[in-house]
Amino acid sequence: MTIQYWLSISIAIIVFSSSTSANETTGTLLQKNFKAKNFSAIKTYCQSVKTELSAFQDCLYYLGRINFDSDNTEQAEHFFKKALEYPPNNPDEYYWLARTSSRLASEASFLFAPGYAKTAEKSFQQALALDKNHLPSLIGLQRFYLFAPSIAGGSLKKSLALSHQIKLLDIGEGLLAELSIYQQKEDIKGINAVHQQVLENLPDSINHRLRLVYAYQQVKNYQVVFELLLPIVNIKLNAKESTEWSTSASLSEKLMSLYQVGKTSAISGLQSKMGIYALKTYITYPQQEKLPELYWAKLRIAQIHWREGNSKQAKVILEEIQSKSFVDRQFSKEFKRFSKRLKQNK
C-alpha cells in the first residue's frame, strides 16, 4: 500500500472520529456524513473497515445509497444485497433494495423487468415484515402496485388498501397516495374528495396544493387550479413572517407554484395578466434544482401573449429563446409545435 493510501484512510478516520461521542456508532457517523454529502470520506473510510461486522454492514448500506443517488443502479443493488447477507437486517436495507430493483425494472428489457419487479415487491414486503408501520416501504409498495403492470404484480385494489393504511399513520402521505390513484384513473370525484380533505386538514401545504394542481391540469379543470394557486402568488418568496405559507414552504415550492400559475394560463387562456406576472417573477430567481428551466417559463409567456392576440411579442420571445441550444427533447418538441402554430396564424 502507498503512503498516500494510508494517509487518505487516516484523514477519513479523523473526519469520523473527530465528531465521535461516547454514544455514537459508526452507523450514526456514516449517516451524518451521508447527509452532509461527504461521499469521498465515506468511501475512503469504508475501505479501511475489514473486521468489525456491524461497521462493515453499515458501510455496505451507505455505499449502496451513494451509488443509488449517483444513478449507478446496478452497483447500488450489489451493495444492498451484500448488506442483507449480514444479519441482523433492518427495514431500511430492504426498502432501498426495493427502490433499486424498481428502478432497474423500469429500465430493463421486457425479458428482465419482471424479475426485478418481483424482487422489488418481495423486498418491500420483507421490510414491512420487520416493521409493519415502516412508512417509506408502505408508500413504496403502494406506488409499486399502482404503476406496475398487472403481469408484474400491479394491483389497483392492493394500492388503494395500502393508501388507507398509510393515511392512518400519516394523513398527508395518505392523501397523496389516494390522489395518485384517482389521478391515474382520472377519477374526478375522487380527486375532489381529496381536495376537500386537504383544505380541511392541510390548508397551508403548498406541496399538497401542487399535487392537486397536477391532477386538475390532467382533467383540464383549470378554474380549480387557479383557486388553489392564486392565494400563493402574492406571498413574499423570502419572507420570514406574514403568512403561514411564507414561513413553512420552501422557496422551490413557492417558485413551482408561480410557474404552474403561468403554465395553466398558457394552456387555458385564463388569467393572462396573472400568468405573465407569475412567470416574470419566476424568471427573476436563479435556476433551482428540479424546477422547470427558465426557457420553459419564457416559452409560456410567449404562449400567453399569442393567446391574447399579440403574436408579434410572442415571436420576439421565441427568437430570444432560439438563440440558445437545448438538450431538453420535450422542450424542443413543444418549441417547434408552437413555432409552427405561430407561422400558421400569419
CSV table of C-alpha atoms in Angstrom, one decimal:
chain,number,residue,atom,x,y,z
A,1,MET,CA,0.0,0.0,0.0
A,2,THR,CA,1.2,3.5,-0.8
A,3,ILE,CA,1.8,6.2,1.8
A,4,GLN,CA,-0.9,8.3,0.1
A,5,TYR,CA,-3.4,5.4,0.5
A,6,TRP,CA,-2.8,5.1,4.2
A,7,LEU,CA,-2.8,8.9,4.6
A,8,SER,CA,-6.2,9.1,2.9
A,9,ILE,CA,-7.6,6.4,5.2
A,10,SER,CA,-6.2,8.2,8.3
A,11,ILE,CA,-7.8,11.5,7.2
A,12,ALA,CA,-11.1,9.8,6.6
A,13,ILE,CA,-10.9,8.2,10.1
A,14,ILE,CA,-10.1,11.6,11.6
A,15,VAL,CA,-13.2,13.0,9.8
A,16,PHE,CA,-15.3,10.4,11.6
A,17,SER,CA,-13.6,10.2,14.9
A,18,SER,CA,-13.4,14.0,15.4
A,19,SER,CA,-17.1,14.1,15.9
A,20,THR,CA,-17.5,10.9,17.8
A,21,SER,CA,-19.1,10.9,21.2
A,22,ALA,CA,-19.4,8.1,23.7
A,23,ASN,CA,-22.9,7.2,22.4
A,24,GLU,CA,-22.3,7.5,18.7
A,25,THR,CA,-21.9,4.4,16.5
A,26,THR,CA,-20.2,4.1,13.1
A,27,GLY,CA,-23.7,4.0,11.6
A,28,THR,CA,-24.5,7.3,13.1
A,29,LEU,CA,-21.4,8.9,11.8
A,30,LEU,CA,-21.9,7.5,8.4
A,31,GLN,CA,-25.4,8.9,8.4
A,32,LYS,CA,-24.1,12.3,9.4
A,33,ASN,CA,-21.6,12.3,6.6
A,34,PHE,CA,-24.1,11.0,4.1
A,35,LYS,CA,-26.5,13.8,4.9
A,36,ALA,CA,-23.6,16.2,4.5
A,37,LYS,CA,-22.7,14.6,1.2
A,38,ASN,CA,-19.2,13.8,2.4
A,39,PHE,CA,-19.2,10.8,0.0
A,40,SER,CA,-15.5,10.7,-0.6
A,41,ALA,CA,-14.8,10.5,3.2
A,42,ILE,CA,-17.4,7.6,3.5
A,43,LYS,CA,-15.8,5.7,0.6
A,44,THR,CA,-12.3,6.1,2.0
A,45,TYR,CA,-13.3,5.2,5.5
A,46,CYS,CA,-15.1,2.1,4.3
A,47,GLN,CA,-12.0,0.9,2.6
A,48,SER,CA,-10.4,0.6,6.0
A,49,VAL,CA,-13.3,-1.4,7.6
A,50,LYS,CA,-12.5,-5.1,7.4
A,51,THR,CA,-13.0,-6.7,10.7
A,52,GLU,CA,-15.8,-5.1,12.7
A,53,LEU,CA,-19.0,-6.7,11.3
A,54,SER,CA,-21.6,-4.0,12.1
A,55,ALA,CA,-19.4,-1.2,10.7
A,56,PHE,CA,-18.8,-3.3,7.6
A,57,GLN,CA,-22.6,-3.8,7.2
A,58,ASP,CA,-23.2,0.0,7.7
A,59,CYS,CA,-20.6,0.7,5.0
A,60,LEU,CA,-22.3,-1.6,2.5
A,61,TYR,CA,-25.6,0.1,3.1
A,62,TYR,CA,-24.2,3.7,2.7
A,63,LEU,CA,-22.1,2.7,-0.3
A,64,GLY,CA,-25.4,1.5,-1.8
A,65,ARG,CA,-27.1,4.8,-1.0
A,66,ILE,CA,-24.2,6.7,-2.6
A,67,ASN,CA,-24.4,4.7,-5.8
A,68,PHE,CA,-28.2,4.9,-5.9
A,69,ASP,CA,-28.0,8.7,-5.7
A,70,SER,CA,-25.3,8.7,-8.4
A,71,ASP,CA,-27.5,6.6,-10.7
A,72,ASN,CA,-25.1,3.7,-10.5
A,73,THR,CA,-28.1,1.5,-10.0
A,74,GLU,CA,-26.5,-2.0,-10.6
A,75,GLN,CA,-23.7,-1.2,-8.3
A,76,ALA,CA,-26.2,0.0,-5.7
A,77,GLU,CA,-28.0,-3.3,-6.0
A,78,HIS,CA,-24.8,-5.1,-5.4
A,79,PHE,CA,-24.1,-3.3,-2.1
A,80,PHE,CA,-27.7,-3.6,-0.8
A,81,LYS,CA,-27.8,-7.3,-1.5
A,82,LYS,CA,-24.4,-7.7,0.2
A,83,ALA,CA,-25.5,-5.8,3.3
A,84,LEU,CA,-28.5,-8.1,3.6
A,85,GLU,CA,-26.2,-11.1,3.8
A,86,TYR,CA,-25.1,-10.0,7.2
A,87,PRO,CA,-27.9,-10.2,9.9
A,88,PRO,CA,-29.5,-8.6,11.7
A,89,ASN,CA,-31.2,-6.8,8.9
A,90,ASN,CA,-33.4,-3.7,9.1
A,91,PRO,CA,-36.3,-2.4,7.1
A,92,ASP,CA,-34.2,0.4,5.5
A,93,GLU,CA,-31.9,-2.1,3.9
A,94,TYR,CA,-34.9,-4.0,2.3
A,95,TYR,CA,-36.6,-0.7,1.4
A,96,TRP,CA,-33.6,0.6,-0.6
A,97,LEU,CA,-33.1,-2.7,-2.3
A,98,ALA,CA,-36.7,-2.5,-3.3
A,99,ARG,CA,-36.2,1.1,-4.6
A,100,THR,CA,-33.2,-0.1,-6.6
A,101,SER,CA,-35.0,-3.1,-8.1
A,102,SER,CA,-37.9,-0.9,-9.0
A,103,ARG,CA,-35.6,1.5,-10.9
A,104,LEU,CA,-33.9,-1.5,-12.6
A,105,ALA,CA,-37.3,-2.9,-13.6
A,106,SER,CA,-38.3,0.4,-15.2
A,107,GLU,CA,-35.0,0.5,-17.2
A,108,ALA,CA,-34.8,-3.2,-18.1
A,109,SER,CA,-35.9,-5.0,-21.2
A,110,PHE,CA,-39.2,-6.9,-21.3
A,111,LEU,CA,-37.2,-10.1,-20.6
A,112,PHE,CA,-35.6,-9.0,-17.3
A,113,ALA,CA,-38.1,-6.4,-16.0
A,114,PRO,CA,-40.4,-9.0,-14.3
A,115,GLY,CA,-37.6,-10.4,-12.3
A,116,TYR,CA,-36.6,-7.0,-10.9
A,117,ALA,CA,-40.2,-6.2,-10.2
A,118,LYS,CA,-40.6,-9.4,-8.2
A,119,THR,CA,-37.5,-8.6,-6.2
A,120,ALA,CA,-38.9,-5.1,-5.6
A,121,GLU,CA,-42.3,-6.3,-4.3
A,122,LYS,CA,-40.7,-9.0,-2.1
A,123,SER,CA,-38.2,-6.5,-0.6
A,124,PHE,CA,-40.9,-4.1,0.3
A,125,GLN,CA,-42.8,-6.9,1.9
A,126,GLN,CA,-39.7,-8.1,3.8
A,127,ALA,CA,-39.2,-4.5,5.2
A,128,LEU,CA,-42.9,-4.5,6.3
A,129,ALA,CA,-42.5,-7.9,7.9
A,130,LEU,CA,-39.8,-6.4,10.1
A,131,ASP,CA,-41.9,-3.2,10.8
A,132,LYS,CA,-45.5,-3.2,9.6
A,133,ASN,CA,-45.6,0.6,10.1
A,134,HIS,CA,-42.4,1.4,8.1
A,135,LEU,CA,-43.9,4.3,6.2
A,136,PRO,CA,-41.3,4.6,3.3
A,137,SER,CA,-42.0,0.9,2.5
A,138,LEU,CA,-45.8,1.3,2.7
A,139,ILE,CA,-45.5,4.3,0.3
A,140,GLY,CA,-43.1,2.4,-1.9
A,141,LEU,CA,-45.3,-0.7,-2.1
A,142,GLN,CA,-48.4,1.4,-2.7
A,143,ARG,CA,-46.8,3.1,-5.7
A,144,PHE,CA,-45.4,-0.3,-6.9
A,145,TYR,CA,-48.9,-1.8,-7.0
A,146,LEU,CA,-50.3,1.4,-8.7
A,147,PHE,CA,-47.7,1.7,-11.5
A,148,ALA,CA,-46.5,-1.8,-12.2
A,149,PRO,CA,-48.4,-3.6,-14.9
A,150,SER,CA,-50.6,-6.5,-13.7
A,151,ILE,CA,-48.3,-9.0,-15.3
A,152,ALA,CA,-45.5,-7.8,-13.0
A,153,GLY,CA,-47.7,-7.7,-9.8
A,154,GLY,CA,-49.5,-4.4,-10.2
A,155,SER,CA,-52.9,-4.2,-8.4
A,156,LEU,CA,-55.2,-1.2,-8.1
A,157,LYS,CA,-57.1,-2.9,-5.3
A,158,LYS,CA,-53.9,-3.5,-3.3
A,159,SER,CA,-52.7,0.0,-3.9
A,160,LEU,CA,-55.9,1.5,-2.6
A,161,ALA,CA,-55.8,-0.7,0.5
A,162,LEU,CA,-52.3,0.5,1.3
A,163,SER,CA,-53.3,4.1,0.8
A,164,HIS,CA,-55.8,3.7,3.6
A,165,GLN,CA,-53.2,2.1,5.8
A,166,ILE,CA,-50.7,5.0,5.1
A,167,LYS,CA,-53.4,7.5,5.9
A,168,LEU,CA,-53.8,6.1,9.4
A,169,LEU,CA,-50.1,6.7,10.1
A,170,ASP,CA,-49.7,10.0,8.2
A,171,ILE,CA,-52.7,11.8,6.8
A,172,GLY,CA,-50.6,13.9,4.5
A,173,GLU,CA,-48.9,11.0,2.9
A,174,GLY,CA,-52.2,9.0,2.8
A,175,LEU,CA,-53.9,11.8,0.9
A,176,LEU,CA,-51.1,11.9,-1.6
A,177,ALA,CA,-51.4,8.1,-2.0
A,178,GLU,CA,-55.1,8.3,-2.6
A,179,LEU,CA,-54.7,11.2,-5.0
A,180,SER,CA,-52.1,9.3,-7.1
A,181,ILE,CA,-54.7,6.5,-7.6
A,182,TYR,CA,-57.6,8.9,-8.5
A,183,GLN,CA,-55.3,10.8,-10.9
A,184,GLN,CA,-54.2,7.5,-12.5
A,185,LYS,CA,-57.9,6.7,-13.1
A,186,GLU,CA,-58.8,10.3,-13.9
A,187,ASP,CA,-61.5,9.9,-11.2
A,188,ILE,CA,-62.7,13.5,-10.8
A,189,LYS,CA,-65.0,12.6,-7.9
A,190,GLY,CA,-62.1,11.0,-6.0
A,191,ILE,CA,-59.8,14.0,-6.8
A,192,ASN,CA,-62.5,16.3,-5.5
A,193,ALA,CA,-62.8,14.3,-2.3
A,194,VAL,CA,-59.0,14.5,-1.6
A,195,HIS,CA,-59.2,18.2,-2.4
A,196,GLN,CA,-61.8,18.7,0.3
A,197,GLN,CA,-59.7,16.8,2.8
A,198,VAL,CA,-56.6,18.7,2.0
A,199,LEU,CA,-58.4,22.0,2.6
A,200,GLU,CA,-59.8,20.7,6.0
A,201,ASN,CA,-56.6,19.1,7.3
A,202,LEU,CA,-53.6,20.7,5.5
A,203,PRO,CA,-54.8,24.1,4.2
A,204,ASP,CA,-51.3,25.6,4.3
A,205,SER,CA,-49.4,22.8,2.5
A,206,ILE,CA,-48.2,24.1,-0.9
A,207,ASN,CA,-46.9,20.6,-1.7
A,208,HIS,CA,-50.4,19.2,-1.4
A,209,ARG,CA,-51.9,22.0,-3.4
A,210,LEU,CA,-49.3,21.4,-6.2
A,211,ARG,CA,-50.1,17.7,-6.3
A,212,LEU,CA,-53.8,18.7,-6.7
A,213,VAL,CA,-52.8,21.1,-9.4
A,214,TYR,CA,-51.2,18.4,-11.4
A,215,ALA,CA,-54.3,16.2,-11.1
A,216,TYR,CA,-56.7,19.0,-12.1
A,217,GLN,CA,-54.5,20.0,-15.0
A,218,GLN,CA,-54.7,16.4,-16.2
A,219,VAL,CA,-58.5,16.5,-16.2
A,220,LYS,CA,-58.5,20.1,-17.6
A,221,ASN,CA,-60.3,21.7,-14.7
A,222,TYR,CA,-58.2,24.9,-14.9
A,223,GLN,CA,-60.5,27.1,-12.8
A,224,VAL,CA,-59.9,24.9,-9.7
A,225,VAL,CA,-56.1,25.1,-10.5
A,226,PHE,CA,-56.3,28.9,-10.1
A,227,GLU,CA,-58.3,28.7,-7.0
A,228,LEU,CA,-55.6,26.5,-5.5
A,229,LEU,CA,-52.7,28.6,-6.6
A,230,LEU,CA,-53.7,32.3,-6.7
A,231,PRO,CA,-53.6,32.7,-2.9
A,232,ILE,CA,-49.9,31.8,-3.0
A,233,VAL,CA,-48.9,34.1,-5.9
A,234,ASN,CA,-48.5,37.3,-3.8
A,235,ILE,CA,-46.6,35.9,-0.9
A,236,LYS,CA,-43.1,37.2,-0.4
A,237,LEU,CA,-40.8,34.5,-1.5
A,238,ASN,CA,-38.1,35.2,1.0
A,239,ALA,CA,-40.3,36.4,3.8
A,240,LYS,CA,-39.8,35.2,7.3
A,241,GLU,CA,-43.2,36.2,8.5
A,242,SER,CA,-46.6,37.5,7.3
A,243,THR,CA,-48.3,34.2,6.3
A,244,GLU,CA,-48.1,30.5,7.2
A,245,TRP,CA,-47.1,29.8,3.6
A,246,SER,CA,-44.3,32.2,3.7
A,247,THR,CA,-42.7,30.5,6.7
A,248,SER,CA,-43.5,26.9,6.2
A,249,ALA,CA,-42.9,26.3,2.4
A,250,SER,CA,-39.6,26.1,0.7
A,251,LEU,CA,-38.5,28.5,-2.0
A,252,SER,CA,-38.7,25.7,-4.5
A,253,GLU,CA,-42.4,25.1,-3.7
A,254,LYS,CA,-43.2,28.8,-4.0
A,255,LEU,CA,-41.4,29.1,-7.3
A,256,MET,CA,-43.1,26.0,-8.7
A,257,SER,CA,-46.4,27.5,-7.7
A,258,LEU,CA,-45.6,30.6,-9.7
A,259,TYR,CA,-44.6,28.5,-12.7
A,260,GLN,CA,-47.8,26.4,-12.6
A,261,VAL,CA,-49.9,29.6,-12.5
A,262,GLY,CA,-48.1,30.7,-15.7
A,263,LYS,CA,-48.3,27.3,-17.3
A,264,THR,CA,-52.0,27.0,-16.6
A,265,SER,CA,-52.6,30.4,-18.0
A,266,ALA,CA,-50.7,29.5,-21.2
A,267,ILE,CA,-52.6,26.3,-21.8
A,268,SER,CA,-56.1,27.5,-20.8
A,269,GLY,CA,-56.2,31.1,-21.9
A,270,LEU,CA,-57.4,32.2,-18.5
A,271,GLN,CA,-55.8,34.8,-16.0
A,272,SER,CA,-53.4,36.1,-18.6
A,273,LYS,CA,-52.1,39.1,-16.6
A,274,MET,CA,-51.6,37.0,-13.5
A,275,GLY,CA,-49.9,34.3,-15.6
A,276,ILE,CA,-47.3,36.7,-17.0
A,277,TYR,CA,-46.7,38.3,-13.6
A,278,ALA,CA,-46.1,34.9,-12.1
A,279,LEU,CA,-43.7,33.8,-14.8
A,280,LYS,CA,-41.7,37.0,-14.8
A,281,THR,CA,-41.3,36.7,-11.1
A,282,TYR,CA,-40.2,33.1,-11.5
A,283,ILE,CA,-37.5,34.2,-14.0
A,284,THR,CA,-36.0,36.8,-11.6
A,285,TYR,CA,-34.8,33.9,-9.4
A,286,PRO,CA,-31.7,31.8,-10.1
A,287,GLN,CA,-32.5,28.4,-11.6
A,288,GLN,CA,-33.5,25.9,-8.8
A,289,GLU,CA,-32.7,22.2,-8.9
A,290,LYS,CA,-35.5,20.0,-10.2
A,291,LEU,CA,-37.6,23.0,-11.3
A,292,PRO,CA,-38.5,23.9,-14.9
A,293,GLU,CA,-35.7,25.6,-16.8
A,294,LEU,CA,-36.1,29.4,-17.2
A,295,TYR,CA,-36.5,28.9,-21.0
A,296,TRP,CA,-39.7,27.0,-20.2
A,297,ALA,CA,-41.1,30.0,-18.4
A,298,LYS,CA,-40.2,32.3,-21.3
A,299,LEU,CA,-42.0,29.9,-23.7
A,300,ARG,CA,-45.1,30.0,-21.5
A,301,ILE,CA,-45.0,33.8,-21.6
A,302,ALA,CA,-44.9,33.7,-25.4
A,303,GLN,CA,-47.8,31.3,-25.4
A,304,ILE,CA,-49.9,33.7,-23.2
A,305,HIS,CA,-49.1,36.6,-25.5
A,306,TRP,CA,-50.2,34.6,-28.5
A,307,ARG,CA,-53.5,33.7,-26.8
A,308,GLU,CA,-54.1,37.4,-26.2
A,309,GLY,CA,-53.6,38.0,-29.9
A,310,ASN,CA,-50.1,39.5,-29.5
A,311,SER,CA,-48.2,37.3,-32.0
A,312,LYS,CA,-45.5,39.9,-32.6
A,313,GLN,CA,-44.4,39.8,-28.9
A,314,ALA,CA,-44.6,36.0,-28.9
A,315,LYS,CA,-42.3,35.9,-31.9
A,316,VAL,CA,-39.8,38.2,-30.2
A,317,ILE,CA,-39.6,35.9,-27.2
A,318,LEU,CA,-39.2,32.8,-29.4
A,319,GLU,CA,-36.3,34.4,-31.3
A,320,GLU,CA,-34.6,35.2,-28.0
A,321,ILE,CA,-35.0,31.6,-26.9
A,322,GLN,CA,-34.0,30.1,-30.2
A,323,SER,CA,-30.6,31.7,-30.0
A,324,LYS,CA,-29.7,29.2,-27.3
A,325,SER,CA,-29.0,25.5,-27.6
A,326,PHE,CA,-31.1,22.9,-25.8
A,327,VAL,CA,-30.8,19.3,-24.8
A,328,ASP,CA,-34.3,19.1,-23.5
A,329,ARG,CA,-36.2,17.0,-26.1
A,330,GLN,CA,-39.6,17.7,-24.6
A,331,PHE,CA,-38.9,21.4,-24.8
A,332,SER,CA,-37.7,21.2,-28.4
A,333,LYS,CA,-40.8,19.4,-29.3
A,334,GLU,CA,-43.1,22.0,-27.6
A,335,PHE,CA,-41.0,24.8,-29.1
A,336,LYS,CA,-41.3,23.5,-32.7
A,337,ARG,CA,-45.0,22.9,-32.3
A,338,PHE,CA,-45.7,26.4,-31.0
A,339,SER,CA,-43.4,28.0,-33.7
A,340,LYS,CA,-45.4,26.1,-36.4
A,341,ARG,CA,-48.7,27.4,-34.8
A,342,LEU,CA,-47.4,31.0,-34.9
A,343,LYS,CA,-46.4,30.7,-38.6
A,344,GLN,CA,-49.8,29.3,-39.5
A,345,ASN,CA,-51.5,32.3,-37.9
A,346,LYS,CA,-49.8,34.9,-40.2
